[in-house]
Tab-separated table of C-alpha atoms and ligand atoms in Angstrom:
chain	number	residue	atom	x	y	z
A	1	MET	CA	-23.968	19.053	-41.409
A	2	THR	CA	-25.197	15.337	-40.728
A	3	VAL	CA	-28.167	14.141	-40.048
A	4	ASP	CA	-28.619	11.880	-36.899
A	5	ALA	CA	-32.846	10.635	-35.908
A	6	SER	CA	-32.137	10.757	-32.598
A	7	ILE	CA	-30.599	14.286	-31.762
A	8	ARG	CA	-33.305	16.954	-32.031
A	9	ASN	CA	-33.038	19.431	-35.755
A	10	LEU	CA	-32.468	22.984	-34.032
A	11	ARG	CA	-32.560	26.518	-36.419
A	12	VAL	CA	-30.487	28.774	-35.307
A	13	ALA	CA	-30.767	31.934	-35.725
A	14	VAL	CA	-27.175	34.024	-35.159
A	15	ILE	CA	-27.484	37.942	-34.824
A	16	GLY	CA	-24.440	39.666	-35.610
A	17	GLY	CA	-21.578	38.730	-37.558
A	18	GLY	CA	-18.681	40.166	-35.435
A	19	PRO	CA	-16.233	37.495	-33.893
A	20	GLY	CA	-18.563	36.291	-31.643
A	21	GLY	CA	-21.229	35.331	-34.308
A	22	LEU	CA	-18.789	34.521	-36.810
A	23	ALA	CA	-16.826	31.223	-34.416
A	24	THR	CA	-20.593	30.329	-33.354
A	25	ALA	CA	-21.652	29.977	-36.967
A	26	ILE	CA	-18.209	27.965	-37.362
A	27	ALA	CA	-19.006	25.780	-33.978
A	28	LEU	CA	-22.071	25.350	-34.424
A	29	SER	CA	-22.055	23.855	-38.124
A	30	LYS	CA	-19.862	21.302	-36.921
A	31	ILE	CA	-22.880	19.951	-34.749
A	32	PRO	CA	-25.624	17.097	-36.098
A	33	ASN	CA	-28.713	18.307	-37.040
A	34	VAL	CA	-28.103	22.171	-36.626
A	35	SER	CA	-28.853	24.550	-39.433
A	36	VAL	CA	-27.537	28.004	-38.549
A	37	ASN	CA	-27.879	31.204	-40.267
A	38	LEU	CA	-26.195	34.519	-39.073
A	39	TYR	CA	-28.044	37.314	-39.633
A	40	GLU	CA	-25.176	40.559	-40.051
A	41	GLN	CA	-26.701	43.929	-40.358
A	42	ALA	CA	-23.638	45.339	-42.506
A	43	SER	CA	-24.060	45.268	-46.291
A	44	LEU	CA	-20.404	44.273	-46.408
A	45	LEU	CA	-18.491	42.039	-43.306
A	46	ARG	CA	-15.886	44.784	-43.051
A	47	GLU	CA	-13.880	45.649	-39.065
A	48	VAL	CA	-13.678	48.996	-37.999
A	49	GLY	CA	-11.392	49.741	-35.459
A	50	ALA	CA	-7.275	48.960	-35.953
A	51	GLY	CA	-5.617	46.280	-34.227
A	52	ILE	CA	-6.493	43.277	-31.734
A	53	SER	CA	-4.095	41.353	-29.571
A	54	ILE	CA	-4.278	37.750	-30.143
A	55	GLY	CA	-2.865	35.787	-26.523
A	56	ALA	CA	-2.606	32.623	-25.757
A	57	ASN	CA	-6.256	32.253	-24.903
A	58	THR	CA	-7.310	33.249	-28.060
A	59	TRP	CA	-4.716	31.113	-29.635
A	60	ASN	CA	-5.917	28.247	-27.874
A	61	VAL	CA	-9.646	28.504	-28.971
A	62	LEU	CA	-8.927	29.202	-32.886
A	63	GLU	CA	-6.841	26.363	-32.263
A	64	LEU	CA	-10.132	23.872	-31.479
A	65	LEU	CA	-12.031	25.548	-34.340
A	66	GLY	CA	-9.777	24.916	-36.750
A	67	VAL	CA	-8.765	28.391	-37.430
A	68	ALA	CA	-5.080	29.281	-35.879
A	69	ASP	CA	-3.416	27.639	-38.944
A	70	THR	CA	-5.338	30.535	-41.126
A	71	LEU	CA	-4.239	33.652	-38.648
A	72	THR	CA	-0.893	34.521	-40.351
A	73	SER	CA	-0.470	37.973	-40.181
A	74	GLY	CA	0.703	40.081	-37.008
A	75	HIS	CA	3.373	41.697	-34.532
A	76	PRO	CA	4.968	39.400	-31.506
A	77	THR	CA	4.055	41.413	-28.071
A	78	TRP	CA	6.809	39.418	-26.596
A	79	THR	CA	7.499	42.783	-24.805
A	80	ILE	CA	5.275	45.367	-23.337
A	81	LEU	CA	5.661	48.734	-22.097
A	82	ASN	CA	4.056	51.582	-19.862
A	83	MET	CA	5.723	54.490	-19.897
A	84	ASN	CA	4.833	58.442	-18.621
A	85	GLY	CA	3.856	60.206	-21.434
A	86	ARG	CA	4.934	63.516	-20.221
A	87	SER	CA	8.239	62.847	-19.079
A	88	GLY	CA	9.036	59.361	-21.268
A	89	GLU	CA	10.072	57.321	-17.768
A	90	GLU	CA	9.936	53.363	-17.993
A	91	LEU	CA	7.078	52.533	-15.494
A	92	ASP	CA	6.575	49.070	-16.157
A	93	ARG	CA	8.575	46.359	-18.578
A	94	ARG	CA	6.908	43.139	-18.780
A	95	GLU	CA	8.462	40.063	-20.493
A	96	ARG	CA	6.266	37.163	-21.650
A	97	PRO	CA	7.097	34.076	-20.798
A	98	ARG	CA	8.347	32.220	-24.024
A	99	GLY	CA	8.873	28.413	-22.815
A	100	GLY	CA	6.811	25.764	-24.393
A	101	ILE	CA	4.687	28.331	-25.983
A	102	THR	CA	3.548	27.321	-29.740
A	103	ARG	CA	2.005	30.333	-30.958
A	104	PRO	CA	3.568	33.999	-29.661
A	105	PRO	CA	0.769	36.873	-28.744
A	106	ILE	CA	0.668	39.120	-31.555
A	107	ARG	CA	-1.246	42.308	-32.147
A	108	THR	CA	-2.642	41.789	-35.853
A	109	GLN	CA	-5.095	44.052	-38.092
A	110	ARG	CA	-9.341	42.997	-36.954
A	111	THR	CA	-9.633	42.647	-40.824
A	112	GLU	CA	-7.042	39.746	-40.286
A	113	LEU	CA	-8.705	38.099	-37.774
A	114	GLN	CA	-11.876	38.877	-39.149
A	115	LYS	CA	-10.610	37.187	-42.750
A	116	ALA	CA	-9.232	34.383	-40.775
A	117	LEU	CA	-12.845	33.013	-39.173
A	118	LEU	CA	-14.793	34.145	-42.379
A	119	ALA	CA	-12.712	31.495	-44.081
A	120	HIS	CA	-14.184	28.348	-41.874
A	121	VAL	CA	-17.349	29.814	-42.180
A	122	LYS	CA	-19.576	27.483	-44.903
A	123	PRO	CA	-20.888	29.062	-47.665
A	124	GLY	CA	-24.645	30.354	-47.535
A	125	VAL	CA	-24.747	30.445	-43.762
A	126	ILE	CA	-24.307	34.617	-43.504
A	127	GLN	CA	-26.843	37.018	-44.922
A	128	LEU	CA	-25.915	40.513	-45.034
A	129	SER	CA	-28.024	44.005	-44.789
A	130	LYS	CA	-29.891	42.116	-42.613
A	131	ARG	CA	-30.779	44.464	-39.111
A	132	LEU	CA	-32.413	43.224	-36.861
A	133	ALA	CA	-35.376	45.021	-35.540
A	134	ARG	CA	-37.494	43.337	-33.102
A	135	MET	CA	-38.592	39.541	-31.952
A	136	VAL	CA	-41.101	38.245	-30.591
A	137	ASP	CA	-41.289	35.129	-28.074
A	138	LYS	CA	-43.830	32.746	-29.266
A	139	GLY	CA	-43.816	29.817	-27.138
A	140	ARG	CA	-43.303	26.482	-28.273
A	141	LYS	CA	-42.853	27.811	-31.872
A	142	GLY	CA	-40.143	29.078	-31.209
A	143	VAL	CA	-38.840	32.852	-32.075
A	144	GLU	CA	-39.900	35.178	-34.508
A	145	LEU	CA	-37.112	37.920	-35.832
A	146	TYR	CA	-37.897	41.003	-37.503
A	147	PHE	CA	-35.298	42.211	-39.675
A	148	GLU	CA	-35.503	46.300	-40.835
A	149	ASP	CA	-35.830	44.619	-44.389
A	150	GLY	CA	-39.487	43.674	-43.811
A	151	THR	CA	-38.376	40.088	-43.471
A	152	VAL	CA	-39.506	37.457	-40.970
A	153	VAL	CA	-37.567	34.533	-40.122
A	154	GLU	CA	-38.117	32.072	-37.239
A	155	ALA	CA	-35.975	30.243	-35.248
A	156	ASP	CA	-35.818	27.260	-32.464
A	157	LEU	CA	-32.742	29.598	-30.901
A	158	VAL	CA	-31.492	32.766	-31.229
A	159	VAL	CA	-27.556	33.291	-30.653
A	160	GLY	CA	-27.231	37.287	-29.699
A	161	ALA	CA	-24.005	37.898	-31.215
A	162	ASP	CA	-24.796	41.753	-31.800
A	163	GLY	CA	-22.398	43.392	-29.647
A	164	ILE	CA	-22.110	45.924	-26.629
A	165	ARG	CA	-25.623	47.794	-28.002
A	166	SER	CA	-27.378	44.385	-28.509
A	167	VAL	CA	-30.852	44.510	-29.538
A	168	VAL	CA	-31.405	41.036	-28.751
A	169	ARG	CA	-30.610	42.207	-25.316
A	170	ASP	CA	-32.993	44.909	-25.522
A	171	ALA	CA	-35.636	42.407	-26.718
A	172	ALA	CA	-34.902	39.461	-23.967
A	173	TRP	CA	-33.828	41.988	-21.093
A	174	PRO	CA	-35.834	45.070	-21.571
A	175	SER	CA	-34.445	46.864	-18.432
A	176	TYR	CA	-31.087	46.419	-18.834
A	177	GLU	CA	-29.229	49.799	-19.658
A	178	ILE	CA	-25.424	50.947	-21.084
A	179	LYS	CA	-23.970	53.960	-19.963
A	180	PHE	CA	-21.559	56.083	-20.922
A	181	THR	CA	-18.270	55.114	-19.321
A	182	GLY	CA	-16.892	58.647	-19.602
A	183	THR	CA	-14.065	57.134	-21.856
A	184	THR	CA	-13.604	58.137	-25.781
A	185	ILE	CA	-11.062	56.549	-27.929
A	186	TRP	CA	-9.858	57.126	-31.043
A	187	ARG	CA	-7.892	54.612	-33.298
A	188	THR	CA	-6.145	54.211	-36.533
A	189	LEU	CA	-3.306	52.789	-38.961
A	190	LEU	CA	-0.568	54.493	-40.411
A	191	PRO	CA	2.702	52.895	-42.168
A	192	TRP	CA	5.387	52.035	-39.653
A	193	ASP	CA	7.890	54.038	-42.051
A	194	ALA	CA	6.210	56.875	-41.843
A	195	VAL	CA	6.839	57.620	-37.884
A	196	LYS	CA	9.657	54.759	-37.564
A	197	ASP	CA	12.366	57.774	-37.212
A	198	LEU	CA	10.513	59.168	-33.646
A	199	ASP	CA	12.121	56.644	-31.337
A	200	PRO	CA	12.867	53.398	-31.550
A	201	ARG	CA	10.417	52.093	-28.597
A	202	PHE	CA	7.523	52.997	-30.442
A	203	GLU	CA	8.444	49.642	-32.162
A	204	ILE	CA	7.638	48.079	-29.109
A	205	THR	CA	3.997	47.485	-28.038
A	206	GLY	CA	3.184	50.295	-25.558
A	207	TRP	CA	1.382	52.633	-23.284
A	208	TRP	CA	1.881	56.352	-22.910
A	209	HIS	CA	0.422	57.909	-20.356
A	210	THR	CA	-1.319	60.788	-18.255
A	211	PRO	CA	-3.468	60.567	-15.377
A	212	THR	CA	-6.640	60.371	-17.206
A	213	THR	CA	-5.144	59.863	-21.249
A	214	HIS	CA	-3.223	57.143	-22.481
A	215	VAL	CA	-1.523	56.986	-26.483
A	216	TYR	CA	-0.968	52.834	-27.231
A	217	PHE	CA	1.403	51.967	-29.883
A	218	SER	CA	2.273	48.592	-31.459
A	219	PRO	CA	3.271	47.550	-34.754
A	220	VAL	CA	0.072	45.282	-36.199
A	221	GLY	CA	2.468	43.297	-38.944
A	222	GLU	CA	2.209	44.210	-42.960
A	223	GLY	CA	4.548	47.551	-42.017
A	224	LEU	CA	1.814	48.917	-40.407
A	225	TRP	CA	1.240	50.664	-37.315
A	226	GLU	CA	-1.372	51.169	-35.044
A	227	ILE	CA	-2.377	54.653	-32.792
A	228	ALA	CA	-5.058	53.489	-30.399
A	229	SER	CA	-5.558	56.778	-27.761
A	230	ARG	CA	-7.969	57.257	-25.404
A	231	ALA	CA	-9.112	60.032	-23.058
A	232	TRP	CA	-11.635	59.858	-19.629
A	233	GLN	CA	-13.671	62.855	-18.687
A	234	ASP	CA	-16.581	62.886	-15.995
A	235	PRO	CA	-19.363	61.038	-17.845
A	236	ALA	CA	-21.327	63.479	-15.062
A	237	THR	CA	-20.770	66.189	-16.896
A	238	ASN	CA	-19.775	64.935	-20.426
A	239	SER	CA	-22.106	62.853	-22.685
A	240	ALA	CA	-21.573	60.727	-25.862
A	241	SER	CA	-24.139	59.189	-28.255
A	242	LYS	CA	-24.463	55.566	-28.301
A	243	LYS	CA	-24.131	55.448	-31.830
A	244	SER	CA	-21.014	56.607	-31.875
A	245	TRP	CA	-19.078	53.983	-32.824
A	246	GLY	CA	-16.215	54.153	-35.705
A	247	VAL	CA	-17.170	57.640	-36.926
A	248	PRO	CA	-14.346	59.624	-38.979
A	249	VAL	CA	-12.997	62.414	-37.130
A	250	GLU	CA	-10.903	65.913	-37.314
A	251	ASN	CA	-7.118	65.298	-36.429
A	252	ALA	CA	-7.014	68.368	-34.760
A	253	TYR	CA	-9.619	67.623	-32.554
A	254	VAL	CA	-7.793	64.287	-31.839
A	255	GLU	CA	-4.672	65.832	-30.976
A	256	SER	CA	-6.260	68.667	-28.815
A	257	TYR	CA	-6.959	65.756	-25.893
A	258	PHE	CA	-2.602	65.123	-26.139
A	259	THR	CA	-1.183	68.321	-25.882
A	260	GLU	CA	0.481	67.500	-21.993
A	261	TYR	CA	2.192	64.396	-23.965
A	262	LEU	CA	6.469	64.182	-24.899
A	263	PRO	CA	6.766	66.151	-28.628
A	264	LYS	CA	7.520	63.068	-30.122
A	265	ILE	CA	4.367	61.975	-29.045
A	266	ARG	CA	2.234	64.649	-30.594
A	267	GLU	CA	4.640	64.488	-33.148
A	268	ALA	CA	3.454	60.369	-34.339
A	269	LEU	CA	-0.166	62.105	-33.872
A	270	ALA	CA	0.170	64.952	-36.128
A	271	ARG	CA	1.667	61.985	-38.598
A	272	VAL	CA	-1.889	60.552	-38.841
A	273	PRO	CA	-3.367	60.972	-42.602
A	274	SER	CA	-6.339	63.577	-42.354
A	275	GLY	CA	-9.814	61.545	-42.030
A	276	GLY	CA	-7.493	57.800	-40.392
A	277	TRP	CA	-9.008	58.838	-37.007
A	278	ARG	CA	-12.253	56.654	-35.713
A	279	GLU	CA	-13.606	57.397	-32.730
A	280	PHE	CA	-15.274	55.040	-30.536
A	281	ALA	CA	-17.423	56.010	-27.067
A	282	ALA	CA	-17.100	53.324	-24.588
A	283	PHE	CA	-20.375	51.979	-23.201
A	284	ALA	CA	-20.647	49.327	-20.431
A	285	GLY	CA	-23.610	48.000	-18.552
A	286	PRO	CA	-23.474	45.638	-15.298
A	287	GLU	CA	-23.322	42.251	-15.089
A	288	LEU	CA	-26.122	40.082	-16.205
A	289	ALA	CA	-27.890	37.558	-13.970
A	290	GLN	CA	-28.498	35.077	-16.444
A	291	LEU	CA	-26.603	34.579	-20.312
A	292	THR	CA	-29.604	32.902	-21.235
A	293	ALA	CA	-33.653	34.061	-21.690
A	294	TRP	CA	-36.808	33.265	-22.848
A	295	ASN	CA	-37.085	29.520	-21.931
A	296	ASN	CA	-33.869	28.565	-22.963
A	297	LYS	CA	-34.436	30.289	-26.617
A	298	VAL	CA	-32.279	32.919	-26.360
A	299	VAL	CA	-28.944	33.215	-25.860
A	300	LEU	CA	-25.982	35.969	-25.387
A	301	VAL	CA	-22.017	35.723	-26.267
A	302	GLY	CA	-19.876	38.094	-26.766
A	303	ASP	CA	-19.517	41.754	-25.973
A	304	SER	CA	-23.383	41.769	-25.583
A	305	SER	CA	-23.748	39.260	-23.222
A	306	HIS	CA	-20.640	41.571	-20.542
A	307	ALA	CA	-20.963	44.720	-21.668
A	308	LEU	CA	-16.931	45.449	-20.020
A	309	SER	CA	-16.591	47.521	-22.858
A	310	GLY	CA	-13.183	46.088	-24.098
A	311	ALA	CA	-11.482	46.202	-20.055
A	312	PHE	CA	-9.359	42.919	-20.487
A	313	GLY	CA	-8.047	43.988	-23.815
A	314	SER	CA	-9.391	40.280	-25.289
A	315	GLY	CA	-12.810	40.222	-25.598
A	316	ALA	CA	-12.727	39.196	-29.068
A	317	GLY	CA	-11.094	36.026	-27.746
A	318	PHE	CA	-14.154	35.888	-24.931
A	319	ALA	CA	-16.678	36.064	-27.448
A	320	ILE	CA	-14.800	33.133	-30.145
A	321	GLU	CA	-14.636	31.051	-26.328
A	322	ASP	CA	-18.745	31.756	-25.658
A	323	GLY	CA	-19.319	30.508	-29.409
A	324	TRP	CA	-17.336	27.433	-28.927
A	325	ILE	CA	-18.701	26.614	-25.711
A	326	LEU	CA	-22.190	27.160	-26.963
A	327	ALA	CA	-21.615	24.658	-29.270
A	328	GLN	CA	-20.296	22.049	-27.150
A	329	ALA	CA	-23.034	22.280	-24.673
A	330	LEU	CA	-25.906	21.953	-28.157
A	331	ALA	CA	-23.045	18.723	-28.954
A	332	TYR	CA	-23.488	17.116	-25.720
A	333	TRP	CA	-27.027	17.271	-24.995
A	334	LYS	CA	-27.668	16.497	-28.209
A	335	ASN	CA	-29.309	19.790	-28.906
A	336	ASP	CA	-31.356	19.831	-26.072
A	337	THR	CA	-31.943	23.756	-25.453
A	338	SER	CA	-33.477	22.759	-21.726
A	339	LYS	CA	-30.046	21.396	-20.640
A	340	ALA	CA	-28.021	22.565	-22.944
A	341	LEU	CA	-28.016	26.391	-22.473
A	342	PRO	CA	-28.434	25.855	-18.568
A	343	LEU	CA	-24.795	23.911	-19.214
A	344	PHE	CA	-23.622	27.202	-21.446
A	345	ASP	CA	-24.712	29.427	-18.148
A	346	ALA	CA	-22.892	27.405	-15.742
A	347	ILE	CA	-19.595	27.797	-17.691
A	348	ARG	CA	-19.527	31.247	-18.937
A	349	LEU	CA	-21.603	33.298	-16.221
A	350	PRO	CA	-19.027	32.390	-13.363
A	351	TYR	CA	-16.818	33.473	-15.656
A	352	TYR	CA	-17.514	36.685	-16.474
A	353	SER	CA	-18.703	37.629	-12.964
A	354	ARG	CA	-15.034	37.019	-12.032
A	355	MET	CA	-14.193	40.014	-14.409
A	356	TYR	CA	-16.918	42.240	-13.289
A	357	ALA	CA	-15.633	41.346	-9.360
A	358	HIS	CA	-11.356	41.806	-10.548
A	359	LEU	CA	-12.550	45.715	-12.079
A	360	ALA	CA	-14.514	46.622	-9.575
A	361	ALA	CA	-11.614	45.785	-6.817
A	362	GLU	CA	-9.038	47.524	-8.952
A	363	ALA	CA	-11.210	50.443	-9.091
A	364	ASP	CA	-11.464	50.700	-5.179
A	365	ARG	CA	-8.005	49.861	-4.715
A	366	ARG	CA	-6.779	52.364	-6.830
A	367	ALA	CA	-9.437	55.136	-5.126
A	368	THR	CA	-8.339	53.718	-2.200
A	369	LYS	CA	-4.535	54.847	-3.252
A	370	LEU	CA	-5.129	57.905	-4.792
A	371	LYS	CA	-7.062	59.122	-1.809
A	372	ASP	CA	-3.621	57.962	0.622
A	373	LEU	CA	-1.929	60.018	-1.605
A	374	GLY	CA	-3.553	63.136	-0.389
A	375	ASP	CA	-3.085	65.719	-2.879
A	376	PRO	CA	-1.333	63.447	-5.416
A	377	THR	CA	1.319	64.791	-8.350
A	378	PHE	CA	0.721	63.874	-12.114
A	379	ASP	CA	3.810	61.483	-11.606
A	380	GLU	CA	2.052	59.699	-8.828
A	381	ARG	CA	-1.008	59.401	-10.612
A	382	VAL	CA	0.126	58.319	-13.391
A	383	ARG	CA	1.832	55.730	-11.553
A	384	ASN	CA	-1.165	54.866	-9.450
A	385	LYS	CA	-2.923	54.180	-13.083
A	386	ILE	CA	-0.615	51.394	-14.150
A	387	ILE	CA	0.687	49.704	-11.321
A	388	THR	CA	-1.538	46.835	-10.222
A	389	ASP	CA	-0.950	45.247	-6.534
A	390	GLY	CA	-4.197	43.553	-6.787
A	391	GLY	CA	-4.154	41.883	-10.159
A	392	LYS	CA	-0.324	41.182	-11.785
A	393	ASP	CA	-2.273	37.159	-11.854
A	394	MET	CA	-4.167	37.307	-14.858
A	395	SER	CA	-3.445	33.861	-16.104
A	396	TRP	CA	-7.634	33.351	-15.462
A	397	ILE	CA	-8.033	35.562	-18.426
A	398	TYR	CA	-4.801	35.577	-20.862
A	399	GLN	CA	-3.751	31.833	-20.701
A	400	ASN	CA	-7.460	30.386	-20.703
A	401	ASP	CA	-7.459	27.153	-21.655
A	402	ILE	CA	-11.388	27.048	-22.634
A	403	GLY	CA	-10.757	23.197	-23.432
A	404	ALA	CA	-9.773	22.392	-20.201
A	405	VAL	CA	-12.328	24.230	-18.827
A	406	TRP	CA	-15.197	22.408	-20.875
A	407	LYS	CA	-13.099	19.276	-20.281
A	408	GLU	CA	-13.301	19.985	-16.417
A	409	HIS	CA	-17.334	20.923	-16.474
A	410	ILE	CA	-18.034	17.310	-18.119
A	411	ASP	CA	-15.758	15.105	-16.285
A	412	ARG	CA	-17.720	16.802	-13.021
A	413	LEU	CA	-20.980	15.923	-14.747
A	414	GLU	CA	-20.191	12.461	-15.891
A	415	LYS	CA	-19.011	11.886	-12.145
A	416	ASP	CA	-22.597	13.508	-10.488
A	417	LYS	CA	-24.169	11.029	-13.035
A	418	GLU	CA	-22.145	8.099	-11.794
A	419	LEU	CA	-23.495	9.364	-7.942
A	420	VAL	CA	-27.179	9.241	-8.854
B	501	FAD	C1	-10.985	49.930	-28.665
B	501	FAD	C2	-11.138	48.684	-27.921
B	501	FAD	C3	-10.264	47.570	-28.047
B	501	FAD	C4	-9.973	46.566	-27.939
B	501	FAD	N1	-8.882	46.234	-28.175
B	501	FAD	C5	-9.756	44.652	-27.940
B	501	FAD	C6	-8.480	43.439	-28.353
B	501	FAD	O1	-7.089	43.864	-28.544
B	501	FAD	N2	-8.218	42.218	-27.915
B	501	FAD	C7	-9.175	41.575	-28.541
B	501	FAD	O2	-9.611	40.605	-27.828
B	501	FAD	N3	-10.268	42.315	-27.882
B	501	FAD	C8	-10.383	43.978	-27.911
B	501	FAD	N4	-11.481	44.543	-27.830
B	501	FAD	C9	-12.738	43.854	-27.666
B	501	FAD	C10	-13.706	43.278	-28.866
B	501	FAD	O3	-13.365	44.039	-29.875
B	501	FAD	C11	-14.267	42.965	-28.587
B	501	FAD	O4	-14.588	42.447	-27.107
B	501	FAD	C12	-15.400	42.070	-29.504
B	501	FAD	O5	-14.993	42.328	-30.944
B	501	FAD	C13	-16.611	41.490	-29.587
B	501	FAD	O6	-17.304	40.493	-30.413
B	501	FAD	P1	-18.659	40.348	-30.533
B	501	FAD	O7	-18.980	39.655	-31.608
B	501	FAD	O8	-19.256	39.990	-29.071
B	501	FAD	O9	-19.245	42.103	-31.317
B	501	FAD	P2	-18.941	42.744	-32.436
B	501	FAD	O10	-17.708	42.615	-33.078
B	501	FAD	O11	-19.255	44.195	-31.554
B	501	FAD	O12	-19.831	42.374	-33.201
B	501	FAD	C14	-21.264	42.740	-33.179
B	501	FAD	C15	-21.592	42.298	-34.445
B	501	FAD	O13	-22.783	42.818	-34.872
B	501	FAD	C16	-23.525	43.452	-35.908
B	501	FAD	N5	-24.717	44.037	-35.366
B	501	FAD	C17	-24.940	44.523	-34.172
B	501	FAD	N6	-26.189	44.859	-34.421
B	501	FAD	C18	-27.411	44.223	-35.378
B	501	FAD	C19	-28.551	43.731	-35.581
B	501	FAD	N7	-29.210	44.509	-34.697
B	501	FAD	N8	-29.282	43.053	-36.693
B	501	FAD	C20	-27.558	42.457	-37.107
B	501	FAD	N9	-26.305	42.712	-37.079
B	501	FAD	C21	-25.814	43.373	-35.817
B	501	FAD	C22	-22.498	44.432	-36.257
B	501	FAD	O14	-21.914	45.252	-37.457
B	501	FAD	C23	-21.419	43.841	-35.718
B	501	FAD	O15	-20.825	42.741	-36.927
B	501	FAD	C24	-11.605	46.051	-27.720
B	501	FAD	C25	-12.760	46.607	-27.815
B	501	FAD	C26	-12.265	48.250	-27.845
B	501	FAD	C27	-13.413	48.609	-27.734
């Protein structure tokens, strides 16, 4: 960190060492006069879950952070399939455009993304076994952070990168609530060699559907293959614990949700070694009116700021973009949080609003279509689930170039300044 007397000294506490926290720490460490500490509750930084998709949007921001070349493992996902899980009928096949692309979209292990980010965090920044219990607004003095081990830390700015069940958000937005969506997800990794005899299509990233469940298969590189299966049950009659995240579950229990599927899919599930499954209960919450609080002393990045429950399969990318934009905004306003945080809000809030609006419109469209179908068959319900007329152009998400977004905002800001 360089020190410049004309720039405010800023003590930043980042809570959480997921993709958002790590990216924020990397980006902030490049800014003059910022001292950054990252506090992670786990005693060891390890990702639970299985695979993660890295598309153009995530590559763009990894490039800006200087991390892209460190992420070397993964399986290219040029083709994406959607199939009927009971009949095997192919319902949708997408070929991603290859022209002008320097880094292919990939599915990789979560641990690989985490390793790549970790390699760029400066030594001494991460403090493990530090679970934030609560925090107190100390007005002009900053924020006091109380950890479960009894230690107390002061900071000028707190970055809540503590995921969908955020303690930072609970403290600064006390009335905010997340609810079980009804969806339960089970994830695992196993060797490709253990299942490759079953169907050549299993080597292509794809979803196999029934009306209320799906099974996702994808290679993730390093000879490994991922299964991420999910089932929806009406949350009015089915509940889940907020803590149910990455919990080991019995094979027979997982398999019981997928009995309607083709025998080869059931066989793939049956080949998961005992103890291999982890269960995740999906929670979601409403849109926030602001991503900053306590007079610009608290800001949320990643899942804590938009509890969408992984809806676009790109939440790690969003979290990393948040961290990068936050650092640019602070650098631009010389660490003056009263200007930098509103700038962060102005860039990221409308983006998340658009995601909420998109999901609401899609849900409406599906519900209307189902109603129009009257008494739809199994196959009609599956088709309705995956075919989207409303939202095919998703380039604003998957091709997002956060560097260009930033430039556009700053150009506008500079122009406005000239006009004053
Ligand atoms: C099933 C599923 C599939 C997904 N697939 C994809 C995908 O393919 N591509 C993609 O980009 N995204 C995907 N996502 C979304 C992605 O996982 C998240 O959006 C991403 O991990 C968010 O990063 P984050 O850093 O905001 O939060 P998290 O990854 O949740 O990290 C939060 C960190 O904060 C720590 N923490 C929490 N509370 C405290 C506390 N009180 N004190 C200290 N530390 C704390 C946690 O231990 C954790 O390390 C998926 C999500 C789900 C559920």
